[in-house]
């Protein structure tokens, strides 16, 4: 029996009713809050920054999973720790000295994550896999919510699972982008431990029920 976690992406929340949406997640079967920080340089879009994260952590009662889509993330590691991030994920493509960045994140008491774009091979993580707490496999090109899922992701998750096992690593796998009830079971079967869902959750009429169903479907896999 798998134990796949669900992480609603706050990017798709109603910012005019942010506290309401955060309480919805608090009171649902969701496991984490997924927070997307975009700088308009690494990705074409700008999302939100520190003041909004501060407002979120004021009310959020679950794990804060921060996904940085920014260049030079090292500059902000201490600040995100101070703001209450439990997991801090940086992009492989944005880090020249990834190993050093991972150590710096852990030194601040956070779990260290590495995100990879759809074109980045999971094999590139082999030499640092034992230093990574979480690999975030992007299943869309980062920058926007509401895009369609890239099917090649299943293969990448399977290969990553293999690399983790071969190295006796404890790394967990998160999949982010275009997650719905149509791909959740297959993602979980391929080896995903955490599924991020933005539009699928927040555009739904009954959001807690949608989270509950998604979790049930994800955990119905072998
Ligand atoms: C995209 C972000 C995702 C996004 C997912 O760059 O990393 O977390 O919010 O949104 P959906 O689930 O709508 O694809
Ligand atoms: Zn994300």
mmCIF file of C-alpha atoms and ligand atoms in Angstrom:
data_model
loop_
_atom_site.group_PDB
_atom_site.id
_atom_site.type_symbol
_atom_site.label_atom_id
_atom_site.label_comp_id
_atom_site.label_asym_id
_atom_site.label_seq_id
_atom_site.Cartn_x
_atom_site.Cartn_y
_atom_site.Cartn_z
ATOM 1 C CA UNK A 1 0.000 0.000 0.000
ATOM 2 C CA UNK A 2 1.539 3.297 -1.072
ATOM 3 C CA UNK A 3 1.404 6.479 0.958
ATOM 4 C CA UNK A 4 1.406 9.179 -1.671
ATOM 5 C CA UNK A 5 1.099 12.693 -0.296
ATOM 6 C CA UNK A 6 -0.872 15.561 -1.846
ATOM 7 C CA UNK A 7 0.556 19.090 -1.952
ATOM 8 C CA UNK A 8 -1.904 21.740 -3.187
ATOM 9 C CA UNK A 9 -0.098 24.542 -5.033
ATOM 10 C CA UNK A 10 -1.077 27.901 -3.551
ATOM 11 C CA UNK A 11 -0.305 29.540 -6.928
ATOM 12 C CA UNK A 12 -3.806 28.529 -8.018
ATOM 13 C CA UNK A 13 -5.517 29.848 -4.862
ATOM 14 C CA UNK A 14 -7.745 32.932 -4.774
ATOM 15 C CA UNK A 15 -5.364 35.629 -3.469
ATOM 16 C CA UNK A 16 -8.265 37.830 -2.485
ATOM 17 C CA UNK A 17 -9.310 35.069 -0.120
ATOM 18 C CA UNK A 18 -5.940 33.632 0.742
ATOM 19 C CA UNK A 19 -6.665 32.924 4.402
ATOM 20 C CA UNK A 20 -9.876 31.107 3.465
ATOM 21 C CA UNK A 21 -8.018 28.924 0.946
ATOM 22 C CA UNK A 22 -5.248 28.174 3.430
ATOM 23 C CA UNK A 23 -7.794 27.120 6.045
ATOM 24 C CA UNK A 24 -9.414 24.887 3.407
ATOM 25 C CA UNK A 25 -6.063 23.092 2.960
ATOM 26 C CA UNK A 26 -5.550 22.943 6.758
ATOM 27 C CA UNK A 27 -8.911 21.251 7.166
ATOM 28 C CA UNK A 28 -8.525 18.881 4.204
ATOM 29 C CA UNK A 29 -6.665 15.602 3.709
ATOM 30 C CA UNK A 30 -3.835 17.470 1.961
ATOM 31 C CA UNK A 31 -0.376 16.877 3.400
ATOM 32 C CA UNK A 32 1.756 19.886 2.381
ATOM 33 C CA UNK A 33 1.469 23.459 1.144
ATOM 34 C CA UNK A 34 3.370 23.875 -2.144
ATOM 35 C CA UNK A 35 4.664 27.421 -2.593
ATOM 36 C CA UNK A 36 5.935 28.529 -6.030
ATOM 37 C CA UNK A 37 8.380 31.440 -6.019
ATOM 38 C CA UNK A 38 9.121 32.814 -9.523
ATOM 39 C CA UNK A 39 11.470 35.676 -10.371
ATOM 40 C CA UNK A 40 10.636 36.536 -13.988
ATOM 41 C CA UNK A 41 14.226 35.622 -14.958
ATOM 42 C CA UNK A 42 14.621 31.872 -14.477
ATOM 43 C CA UNK A 43 11.005 31.525 -15.637
ATOM 44 C CA UNK A 44 8.976 34.008 -17.716
ATOM 45 C CA UNK A 45 6.520 34.687 -14.909
ATOM 46 C CA UNK A 46 6.609 36.445 -11.518
ATOM 47 C CA UNK A 47 4.476 34.877 -8.787
ATOM 48 C CA UNK A 48 4.855 36.201 -5.244
ATOM 49 C CA UNK A 49 7.631 36.674 -2.741
ATOM 50 C CA UNK A 50 8.465 36.982 0.921
ATOM 51 C CA UNK A 51 5.521 39.062 2.251
ATOM 52 C CA UNK A 52 3.009 36.625 0.757
ATOM 53 C CA UNK A 53 4.930 33.623 2.071
ATOM 54 C CA UNK A 54 4.903 35.270 5.497
ATOM 55 C CA UNK A 55 1.121 35.643 5.294
ATOM 56 C CA UNK A 56 0.760 32.005 4.249
ATOM 57 C CA UNK A 57 2.930 30.617 7.067
ATOM 58 C CA UNK A 58 0.971 32.675 9.583
ATOM 59 C CA UNK A 59 -2.079 30.473 8.946
ATOM 60 C CA UNK A 60 -0.725 27.252 7.412
ATOM 61 C CA UNK A 61 -0.610 24.267 9.760
ATOM 62 C CA UNK A 62 1.089 21.764 7.448
ATOM 63 C CA UNK A 63 4.555 21.270 5.942
ATOM 64 C CA UNK A 64 5.728 24.280 3.915
ATOM 65 C CA UNK A 65 7.243 23.036 0.653
ATOM 66 C CA UNK A 66 8.916 25.936 -1.176
ATOM 67 C CA UNK A 67 9.765 25.569 -4.885
ATOM 68 C CA UNK A 68 12.190 28.265 -5.988
ATOM 69 C CA UNK A 69 12.116 29.061 -9.701
ATOM 70 C CA UNK A 70 14.744 31.758 -9.376
ATOM 71 C CA UNK A 71 18.328 32.379 -10.443
ATOM 72 C CA UNK A 72 21.029 32.422 -7.761
ATOM 73 C CA UNK A 73 18.862 30.868 -5.011
ATOM 74 C CA UNK A 74 21.833 30.834 -2.580
ATOM 75 C CA UNK A 75 21.184 34.512 -1.871
ATOM 76 C CA UNK A 76 17.857 33.739 -0.187
ATOM 77 C CA UNK A 77 18.419 30.454 1.706
ATOM 78 C CA UNK A 78 18.631 32.042 5.162
ATOM 79 C CA UNK A 79 15.592 34.213 4.473
ATOM 80 C CA UNK A 80 13.417 31.246 3.482
ATOM 81 C CA UNK A 81 14.500 29.359 6.606
ATOM 82 C CA UNK A 82 13.532 32.375 8.701
ATOM 83 C CA UNK A 83 10.131 32.560 6.975
ATOM 84 C CA UNK A 84 9.344 28.975 7.953
ATOM 85 C CA UNK A 85 10.123 26.831 4.900
ATOM 86 C CA UNK A 86 10.423 23.159 5.878
ATOM 87 C CA UNK A 87 11.619 22.016 2.463
ATOM 88 C CA UNK A 88 13.540 24.303 0.104
ATOM 89 C CA UNK A 89 13.810 23.165 -3.503
ATOM 90 C CA UNK A 90 16.149 24.797 -6.014
ATOM 91 C CA UNK A 91 16.379 24.149 -9.743
ATOM 92 C CA UNK A 92 19.249 22.034 -11.046
ATOM 93 C CA UNK A 93 19.421 24.394 -14.036
ATOM 94 C CA UNK A 94 19.868 27.446 -11.766
ATOM 95 C CA UNK A 95 22.749 26.134 -9.621
ATOM 96 C CA UNK A 96 26.382 26.125 -10.702
ATOM 97 C CA UNK A 97 27.524 24.567 -7.414
ATOM 98 C CA UNK A 98 24.538 22.413 -6.555
ATOM 99 C CA UNK A 99 26.314 20.347 -3.907
ATOM 100 C CA UNK A 100 27.291 23.473 -2.010
ATOM 101 C CA UNK A 101 23.754 24.861 -2.258
ATOM 102 C CA UNK A 102 22.296 21.631 -0.835
ATOM 103 C CA UNK A 103 24.655 21.768 2.147
ATOM 104 C CA UNK A 104 23.734 25.415 2.752
ATOM 105 C CA UNK A 105 20.004 24.563 2.791
ATOM 106 C CA UNK A 106 20.536 21.742 5.287
ATOM 107 C CA UNK A 107 22.750 23.936 7.465
ATOM 108 C CA UNK A 108 19.686 26.155 7.957
ATOM 109 C CA UNK A 109 17.687 23.161 9.225
ATOM 110 C CA UNK A 110 15.564 22.634 6.100
ATOM 111 C CA UNK A 111 15.202 19.594 3.857
ATOM 112 C CA UNK A 112 16.989 20.110 0.537
ATOM 113 C CA UNK A 113 15.184 19.569 -2.763
ATOM 114 C CA UNK A 114 16.312 19.684 -6.396
ATOM 115 C CA UNK A 115 13.847 20.386 -9.209
ATOM 116 C CA UNK A 116 14.517 19.337 -12.799
ATOM 117 C CA UNK A 117 12.959 20.766 -15.944
ATOM 118 C CA UNK A 118 11.307 18.422 -18.460
ATOM 119 C CA UNK A 119 14.442 18.410 -20.663
ATOM 120 C CA UNK A 120 16.845 17.602 -17.800
ATOM 121 C CA UNK A 121 17.820 13.951 -17.423
ATOM 122 C CA UNK A 122 17.405 12.376 -13.981
ATOM 123 C CA UNK A 123 20.760 10.682 -14.549
ATOM 124 C CA UNK A 124 22.457 14.044 -13.965
ATOM 125 C CA UNK A 125 21.553 13.703 -10.277
ATOM 126 C CA UNK A 126 23.347 10.381 -9.737
ATOM 127 C CA UNK A 127 26.447 11.839 -8.115
ATOM 128 C CA UNK A 128 24.530 13.906 -5.572
ATOM 129 C CA UNK A 129 21.516 11.691 -4.985
ATOM 130 C CA UNK A 130 22.558 10.840 -1.397
ATOM 131 C CA UNK A 131 22.686 14.567 -0.608
ATOM 132 C CA UNK A 132 19.158 15.259 -1.884
ATOM 133 C CA UNK A 133 16.114 14.850 0.385
ATOM 134 C CA UNK A 134 13.613 15.400 -2.436
ATOM 135 C CA UNK A 135 13.711 15.483 -6.231
ATOM 136 C CA UNK A 136 10.949 17.517 -7.829
ATOM 137 C CA UNK A 137 10.289 16.248 -11.350
ATOM 138 C CA UNK A 138 8.645 19.014 -13.393
ATOM 139 C CA UNK A 139 5.885 17.527 -15.514
ATOM 140 C CA UNK A 140 5.291 20.877 -17.293
ATOM 141 C CA UNK A 141 7.691 23.691 -18.145
ATOM 142 C CA UNK A 142 7.956 25.773 -14.964
ATOM 143 C CA UNK A 143 6.390 29.219 -14.880
ATOM 144 C CA UNK A 144 2.639 28.772 -15.040
ATOM 145 C CA UNK A 145 -0.166 26.757 -13.522
ATOM 146 C CA UNK A 146 -2.832 25.078 -15.623
ATOM 147 C CA UNK A 147 -0.603 23.504 -18.308
ATOM 148 C CA UNK A 148 -0.954 19.974 -19.671
ATOM 149 C CA UNK A 149 0.998 17.100 -18.211
ATOM 150 C CA UNK A 150 4.026 15.852 -20.202
ATOM 151 C CA UNK A 151 3.697 12.066 -20.600
ATOM 152 C CA UNK A 152 7.466 11.396 -20.605
ATOM 153 C CA UNK A 153 7.359 12.117 -16.852
ATOM 154 C CA UNK A 154 6.313 8.535 -16.025
ATOM 155 C CA UNK A 155 9.557 7.193 -17.523
ATOM 156 C CA UNK A 156 11.628 9.779 -15.676
ATOM 157 C CA UNK A 157 10.051 8.918 -12.331
ATOM 158 C CA UNK A 158 10.702 5.203 -12.887
ATOM 159 C CA UNK A 159 14.354 5.820 -13.780
ATOM 160 C CA UNK A 160 14.794 8.129 -10.799
ATOM 161 C CA UNK A 161 13.331 5.511 -8.468
ATOM 162 C CA UNK A 162 15.909 3.070 -9.832
ATOM 163 C CA UNK A 163 18.792 5.518 -9.225
ATOM 164 C CA UNK A 164 17.588 6.114 -5.654
ATOM 165 C CA UNK A 165 17.431 2.351 -4.969
ATOM 166 C CA UNK A 166 20.835 1.651 -6.568
ATOM 167 C CA UNK A 167 22.414 4.235 -4.277
ATOM 168 C CA UNK A 168 20.497 3.231 -1.133
ATOM 169 C CA UNK A 169 19.325 6.834 -0.926
ATOM 170 C CA UNK A 170 16.345 8.035 1.097
ATOM 171 C CA UNK A 171 15.376 10.664 -1.464
ATOM 172 C CA UNK A 172 11.661 11.113 -2.096
ATOM 173 C CA UNK A 173 10.106 11.998 -5.465
ATOM 174 C CA UNK A 174 7.653 14.857 -6.027
ATOM 175 C CA UNK A 175 5.869 15.476 -9.336
ATOM 176 C CA UNK A 176 4.705 18.986 -10.216
ATOM 177 C CA UNK A 177 2.531 20.222 -13.094
ATOM 178 C CA UNK A 178 -0.682 19.084 -14.729
ATOM 179 C CA UNK A 179 -1.457 16.513 -12.031
ATOM 180 C CA UNK A 180 -5.084 15.331 -12.118
ATOM 181 C CA UNK A 181 -7.165 12.268 -11.261
ATOM 182 C CA UNK A 182 -6.201 10.965 -14.743
ATOM 183 C CA UNK A 183 -2.470 10.565 -14.049
ATOM 184 C CA UNK A 184 -2.239 10.302 -10.226
ATOM 185 C CA UNK A 185 -2.450 6.500 -9.995
ATOM 186 C CA UNK A 186 0.144 5.951 -12.723
ATOM 187 C CA UNK A 187 2.496 8.514 -11.176
ATOM 188 C CA UNK A 188 2.239 6.847 -7.819
ATOM 189 C CA UNK A 189 2.809 3.417 -9.396
ATOM 190 C CA UNK A 190 5.891 4.795 -11.187
ATOM 191 C CA UNK A 191 7.335 5.856 -7.818
ATOM 192 C CA UNK A 192 6.066 9.355 -7.002
ATOM 193 C CA UNK A 193 5.812 10.031 -3.251
ATOM 194 C CA UNK A 194 4.278 13.525 -3.431
ATOM 195 C CA UNK A 195 1.902 14.959 -6.033
ATOM 196 C CA UNK A 196 1.570 18.731 -6.414
ATOM 197 C CA UNK A 197 -1.805 19.894 -7.706
ATOM 198 C CA UNK A 198 -2.745 23.509 -8.347
ATOM 199 C CA UNK A 199 -5.569 24.065 -10.830
ATOM 200 C CA UNK A 200 -7.042 20.632 -10.314
ATOM 201 C CA UNK A 201 -7.648 21.415 -6.634
ATOM 202 C CA UNK A 202 -8.423 25.138 -6.609
ATOM 203 C CA UNK A 203 -10.598 25.247 -9.743
ATOM 204 C CA UNK A 204 -12.759 22.454 -8.371
ATOM 205 C CA UNK A 205 -16.189 23.167 -6.966
ATOM 206 C CA UNK A 206 -15.657 20.983 -3.909
ATOM 207 C CA UNK A 207 -11.981 21.445 -3.092
ATOM 208 C CA UNK A 208 -11.676 19.248 0.044
ATOM 209 C CA UNK A 209 -13.510 16.442 -1.738
ATOM 210 C CA UNK A 210 -11.208 16.825 -4.775
ATOM 211 C CA UNK A 211 -8.139 16.530 -2.521
ATOM 212 C CA UNK A 212 -9.631 13.509 -0.793
ATOM 213 C CA UNK A 213 -10.376 11.769 -4.118
ATOM 214 C CA UNK A 214 -6.983 12.589 -5.597
ATOM 215 C CA UNK A 215 -5.306 11.097 -2.544
ATOM 216 C CA UNK A 216 -7.497 8.005 -2.747
ATOM 217 C CA UNK A 217 -6.721 7.520 -6.448
ATOM 218 C CA UNK A 218 -2.982 8.052 -5.884
ATOM 219 C CA UNK A 219 -3.012 5.467 -3.121
ATOM 220 C CA UNK A 220 -5.038 2.917 -5.039
ATOM 221 C CA UNK A 221 -1.909 2.050 -7.049
ATOM 222 C CA UNK A 222 0.250 -0.956 -6.119
HETATM 223 C C1 LIG B 1 4.599 25.544 -12.245
HETATM 224 C C2 LIG B 1 4.545 25.333 -10.748
HETATM 225 C C3 LIG B 1 3.496 24.413 -10.276
HETATM 226 C C4 LIG B 1 2.082 24.867 -10.577
HETATM 227 C C5 LIG B 1 1.275 23.628 -10.805
HETATM 228 O O1 LIG B 1 5.732 26.232 -12.585
HETATM 229 O O2 LIG B 1 5.786 24.804 -10.298
HETATM 230 O O3 LIG B 1 3.619 24.126 -8.877
HETATM 231 O O4 LIG B 1 1.507 25.631 -9.559
HETATM 232 O O5 LIG B 1 0.039 23.990 -11.255
HETATM 233 P P1 LIG B 1 -0.947 22.975 -11.984
HETATM 234 O O6 LIG B 1 -1.231 21.864 -11.021
HETATM 235 O O7 LIG B 1 -2.120 23.838 -12.286
HETATM 236 O O8 LIG B 1 -0.221 22.475 -13.205
HETATM 237 ZN ZN1 LIG B 2 5.895 24.095 -8.137
#
